[in-house]
Short mmCIF file of C-alpha atoms and ligand atoms in Angstrom, two decimals:
data_model
loop_
_atom_site.label_atom_id
_atom_site.label_comp_id
_atom_site.label_asym_id
_atom_site.label_seq_id
_atom_site.Cartn_x
_atom_site.Cartn_y
_atom_site.Cartn_z
CA UNK A 23 115.80 124.19 93.76
CA UNK A 24 112.32 123.43 95.18
CA UNK A 25 112.05 121.51 98.42
CA UNK A 26 108.74 120.36 99.79
CA UNK A 27 107.93 121.40 103.32
CA UNK A 28 105.29 120.00 105.67
CA UNK A 29 104.15 122.43 108.38
CA UNK A 30 101.50 121.54 110.97
CA UNK A 31 99.60 123.85 113.31
CA UNK A 32 98.51 122.44 116.65
CA UNK A 33 96.81 123.67 119.80
CA UNK A 34 93.62 123.74 121.82
CA UNK A 35 90.33 125.40 121.00
CA UNK A 36 90.26 129.12 120.27
CA UNK A 37 94.03 129.49 120.04
CA UNK A 38 93.75 131.27 116.68
CA UNK A 39 95.64 128.70 114.64
CA UNK A 40 93.10 128.64 111.80
CA UNK A 41 93.48 132.42 111.33
CA UNK A 42 97.25 132.00 111.41
CA UNK A 43 97.36 129.14 108.90
CA UNK A 44 95.54 131.40 106.41
CA UNK A 45 97.89 134.34 107.11
CA UNK A 46 100.99 132.19 106.71
CA UNK A 47 99.67 130.67 103.48
CA UNK A 48 99.03 134.17 102.05
CA UNK A 49 102.48 135.39 103.04
CA UNK A 50 104.20 132.36 101.52
CA UNK A 51 102.23 132.68 98.29
CA UNK A 52 103.15 136.36 98.09
CA UNK A 53 106.80 135.30 98.33
CA UNK A 54 106.29 132.99 95.35
CA UNK A 55 105.83 129.63 97.07
CA UNK A 56 103.35 126.98 96.01
CA UNK A 57 101.16 126.33 99.06
CA UNK A 58 98.55 123.69 99.81
CA UNK A 59 96.35 124.44 102.83
CA UNK A 60 94.57 121.56 104.46
CA UNK A 61 93.19 120.47 107.83
CA UNK A 62 92.32 117.50 110.04
CA UNK A 63 90.17 115.67 110.67
CA UNK A 64 89.41 115.93 106.96
CA UNK A 65 91.42 117.16 104.00
CA UNK A 66 90.17 114.58 101.49
CA UNK A 67 86.60 113.56 100.56
CA UNK A 68 86.76 110.31 102.55
CA UNK A 69 88.44 111.96 105.52
CA UNK A 70 85.79 114.70 105.48
CA UNK A 71 83.12 112.00 105.76
CA UNK A 72 84.91 110.59 108.83
CA UNK A 73 85.19 114.13 110.27
CA UNK A 74 81.40 114.38 110.26
CA UNK A 75 81.22 111.22 112.36
CA UNK A 76 83.78 112.59 114.82
CA UNK A 77 82.52 116.12 115.41
CA UNK A 78 78.77 115.50 115.60
CA UNK A 79 76.58 113.74 118.12
CA UNK A 80 76.79 113.25 121.88
CA UNK A 81 80.00 113.86 123.85
CA UNK A 82 80.28 110.14 124.73
CA UNK A 83 79.46 108.89 121.24
CA UNK A 84 82.87 107.33 120.62
CA UNK A 85 85.25 105.61 123.02
CA UNK A 86 88.71 107.13 123.05
CA UNK A 87 90.02 104.05 121.22
CA UNK A 88 87.39 104.53 118.50
CA UNK A 89 88.43 108.19 118.21
CA UNK A 90 92.07 107.15 117.74
CA UNK A 91 91.12 104.64 115.04
CA UNK A 92 88.77 107.04 113.22
CA UNK A 93 91.35 109.83 113.24
CA UNK A 94 94.06 107.57 111.84
CA UNK A 95 91.67 106.15 109.22
CA UNK A 96 90.92 109.72 108.13
CA UNK A 97 94.64 110.55 108.26
CA UNK A 98 95.58 107.67 105.98
CA UNK A 99 93.16 108.92 103.31
CA UNK A 100 94.31 112.52 103.81
CA UNK A 101 97.97 111.51 103.41
CA UNK A 102 97.39 109.45 100.28
CA UNK A 103 94.94 111.76 98.56
CA UNK A 104 96.25 115.20 99.51
CA UNK A 105 99.45 115.56 101.52
CA UNK A 106 101.86 113.16 99.80
CA UNK A 107 100.90 114.22 96.24
CA UNK A 108 101.34 117.89 97.20
CA UNK A 109 104.75 117.25 98.78
CA UNK A 110 105.84 115.23 95.75
CA UNK A 111 104.84 118.23 93.68
CA UNK A 112 107.23 120.41 95.68
CA UNK A 113 104.52 122.36 97.55
CA UNK A 114 104.60 123.71 101.06
CA UNK A 115 101.79 121.87 102.85
CA UNK A 116 100.21 123.74 105.75
CA UNK A 117 97.98 121.51 107.81
CA UNK A 118 95.65 122.79 110.54
CA UNK A 119 95.97 119.86 113.02
CA UNK A 120 97.69 116.55 112.36
CA UNK A 121 98.89 113.54 114.37
CA UNK A 122 99.85 115.59 117.46
CA UNK A 123 96.13 116.34 117.87
CA UNK A 124 95.56 112.63 118.41
CA UNK A 125 98.47 112.50 120.86
CA UNK A 126 97.15 115.51 122.81
CA UNK A 127 93.36 115.03 122.60
CA UNK A 128 93.06 111.24 122.73
CA UNK A 129 96.40 110.35 124.35
CA UNK A 130 96.96 112.96 127.06
CA UNK A 131 93.56 114.64 127.57
CA UNK A 132 91.49 111.53 126.86
CA UNK A 133 93.82 109.09 128.69
CA UNK A 134 93.96 106.89 125.59
CA UNK A 135 96.56 104.26 124.75
CA UNK A 136 99.77 106.07 123.77
CA UNK A 137 101.32 102.85 122.44
CA UNK A 138 98.39 102.31 120.09
CA UNK A 139 98.78 105.88 118.81
CA UNK A 140 102.52 105.46 118.19
CA UNK A 141 101.99 102.07 116.49
CA UNK A 142 99.39 103.57 114.16
CA UNK A 143 101.62 106.56 113.56
CA UNK A 144 104.54 104.38 112.46
CA UNK A 145 102.24 102.37 110.20
CA UNK A 146 100.20 105.21 108.68
CA UNK A 147 102.30 108.39 108.86
CA UNK A 148 105.67 106.63 108.75
CA UNK A 149 108.35 108.92 107.42
CA UNK A 150 105.91 111.64 106.26
CA UNK A 151 106.41 113.48 109.55
CA UNK A 152 106.01 117.27 109.66
CA UNK A 153 109.23 119.28 109.18
CA UNK A 154 107.85 121.92 111.55
CA UNK A 155 105.02 121.84 114.07
CA UNK A 156 103.79 125.09 115.61
CA UNK A 157 102.15 124.39 118.97
CA UNK A 158 99.82 127.27 119.87
CA UNK A 159 99.80 127.70 123.62
CA UNK A 160 97.05 129.62 125.43
CA UNK A 161 95.22 129.57 128.76
CA UNK A 162 92.27 127.21 128.02
CA UNK A 163 89.85 129.58 129.80
CA UNK A 164 90.68 132.29 127.27
CA UNK A 165 90.69 129.83 124.38
CA UNK A 166 87.27 128.42 125.19
CA UNK A 167 85.81 131.87 125.59
CA UNK A 168 87.23 132.83 122.20
CA UNK A 169 85.87 129.61 120.72
CA UNK A 170 82.46 130.32 122.28
CA UNK A 171 82.51 133.84 120.89
CA UNK A 172 83.31 132.29 117.54
CA UNK A 173 80.13 130.21 117.91
CA UNK A 174 82.05 126.92 117.95
CA UNK A 175 79.97 124.09 119.39
CA UNK A 176 81.46 120.76 118.43
CA UNK A 177 81.73 117.71 120.69
CA UNK A 178 85.27 118.54 121.78
CA UNK A 179 84.58 122.14 122.72
CA UNK A 180 81.82 120.94 125.05
CA UNK A 181 84.09 118.64 127.07
CA UNK A 182 84.82 121.13 129.86
CA UNK A 183 87.74 122.99 131.39
CA UNK A 184 89.45 119.97 133.06
CA UNK A 185 89.77 118.24 129.71
CA UNK A 186 91.20 121.40 128.13
CA UNK A 187 93.70 121.89 130.94
CA UNK A 188 94.95 118.32 130.40
CA UNK A 189 95.01 119.08 126.69
CA UNK A 190 97.27 122.09 127.15
CA UNK A 191 99.66 120.07 129.35
CA UNK A 192 99.52 117.28 126.77
CA UNK A 193 100.53 119.60 123.97
CA UNK A 194 103.45 120.91 126.02
CA UNK A 195 104.51 117.29 126.66
CA UNK A 196 104.29 116.54 122.91
CA UNK A 197 106.38 119.66 122.16
CA UNK A 198 109.00 118.43 124.65
CA UNK A 199 109.04 114.89 123.28
CA UNK A 200 109.34 115.99 119.64
CA UNK A 201 111.41 119.11 120.30
CA UNK A 202 113.36 118.67 117.04
CA UNK A 203 110.30 119.65 114.99
CA UNK A 204 108.07 121.50 117.49
CA UNK A 205 108.09 125.20 118.24
CA UNK A 206 105.79 126.62 120.93
CA UNK A 207 103.93 129.77 119.89
CA UNK A 208 102.57 132.10 122.59
CA UNK A 209 99.02 132.56 121.30
CA UNK A 210 98.00 135.19 123.86
CA UNK A 211 99.14 138.21 121.82
CA UNK A 212 97.45 140.11 119.01
CA UNK A 213 96.95 138.52 115.60
CA UNK A 214 99.93 140.53 114.29
CA UNK A 215 102.18 139.51 117.17
CA UNK A 216 101.35 135.83 116.76
CA UNK A 217 101.81 136.07 112.97
CA UNK A 218 105.29 137.51 113.57
CA UNK A 219 106.19 134.58 115.87
CA UNK A 220 104.92 132.13 113.28
CA UNK A 221 106.98 133.75 110.53
CA UNK A 222 110.09 133.74 112.69
CA UNK A 223 109.67 129.98 113.23
CA UNK A 224 109.02 129.26 109.54
CA UNK A 225 111.75 131.34 107.87
CA UNK A 226 114.70 129.08 108.78
CA UNK A 227 112.92 126.22 106.99
CA UNK A 228 112.48 128.13 103.74
CA UNK A 229 116.19 127.91 102.98
CA UNK A 230 116.20 126.36 99.53
CA UNK A 231 112.47 126.15 98.75
CA UNK A 232 110.78 127.53 95.81
P1 TMP B 30 88.90 121.73 114.62
O1 TMP B 30 87.97 122.36 115.60
O2 TMP B 30 90.28 122.26 114.71
O3 TMP B 30 88.36 121.74 113.23
O4 TMP B 30 89.04 120.19 115.03
C1 TMP B 30 87.93 119.39 115.28
C2 TMP B 30 88.06 118.69 116.60
O5 TMP B 30 88.69 117.43 116.43
C3 TMP B 30 88.87 119.45 117.61
O6 TMP B 30 88.12 119.57 118.79
C4 TMP B 30 90.08 118.58 117.84
C5 TMP B 30 89.61 117.21 117.49
N1 TMP B 30 90.65 116.27 117.05
C6 TMP B 30 90.96 115.17 117.84
O7 TMP B 30 90.40 115.01 118.92
N2 TMP B 30 91.91 114.29 117.41
C7 TMP B 30 92.56 114.43 116.22
O8 TMP B 30 93.42 113.60 115.87
C8 TMP B 30 92.24 115.58 115.40
C9 TMP B 30 92.94 115.78 114.10
C10 TMP B 30 91.28 116.47 115.86
#
């Protein structure tokens, strides 16, 4: 009996989660699962258009409140156009960033309004919460260096080490608050080591899927 599964990958810059989403998707497909890979901000044509607004331009282009609203506007489109249809189809949805990115980046690191975020989350995400969230944890100094090596240069990567230290603490707070669905992944190891930790966290959820 197929059972849809919604897995999100979260973490700061350069933590390797994009590499790991692709590895997990391959492994699940090899085991016969139907997998839909997606990412935020983006994941639908309208959400991709909003992504362009968010990741380009000056660091101070948007207020933190505007960032919260833009991310949830993109998320609503992404949910309706991509995530919910895939889940209804019985797929495993693997999403590189989701609502916890807003909690960590805008809420904790950006000192944004947590109540606004939770209100929007109830309204827009509602019951379509992830079954499993993998929070990639890494020293931000290492992460930013990796991201720099990768050539990443978006608005968020340029915000500085203080912001990224608050971000890491924010993610750990999110993982504590939503401990029923969050699993912290030590992202400091090799690609193979991290992939093994990811698999270990995912396997118990595969129970009666596909
Ligand atoms: P990416 O580098 O993982 O593609 O994500 C783009 C940037 O957007 C990244 O720096 C994190 C940021 N972001 C937020 O600030 N809030 C959000 O809700 C999401 C989904 C991403």
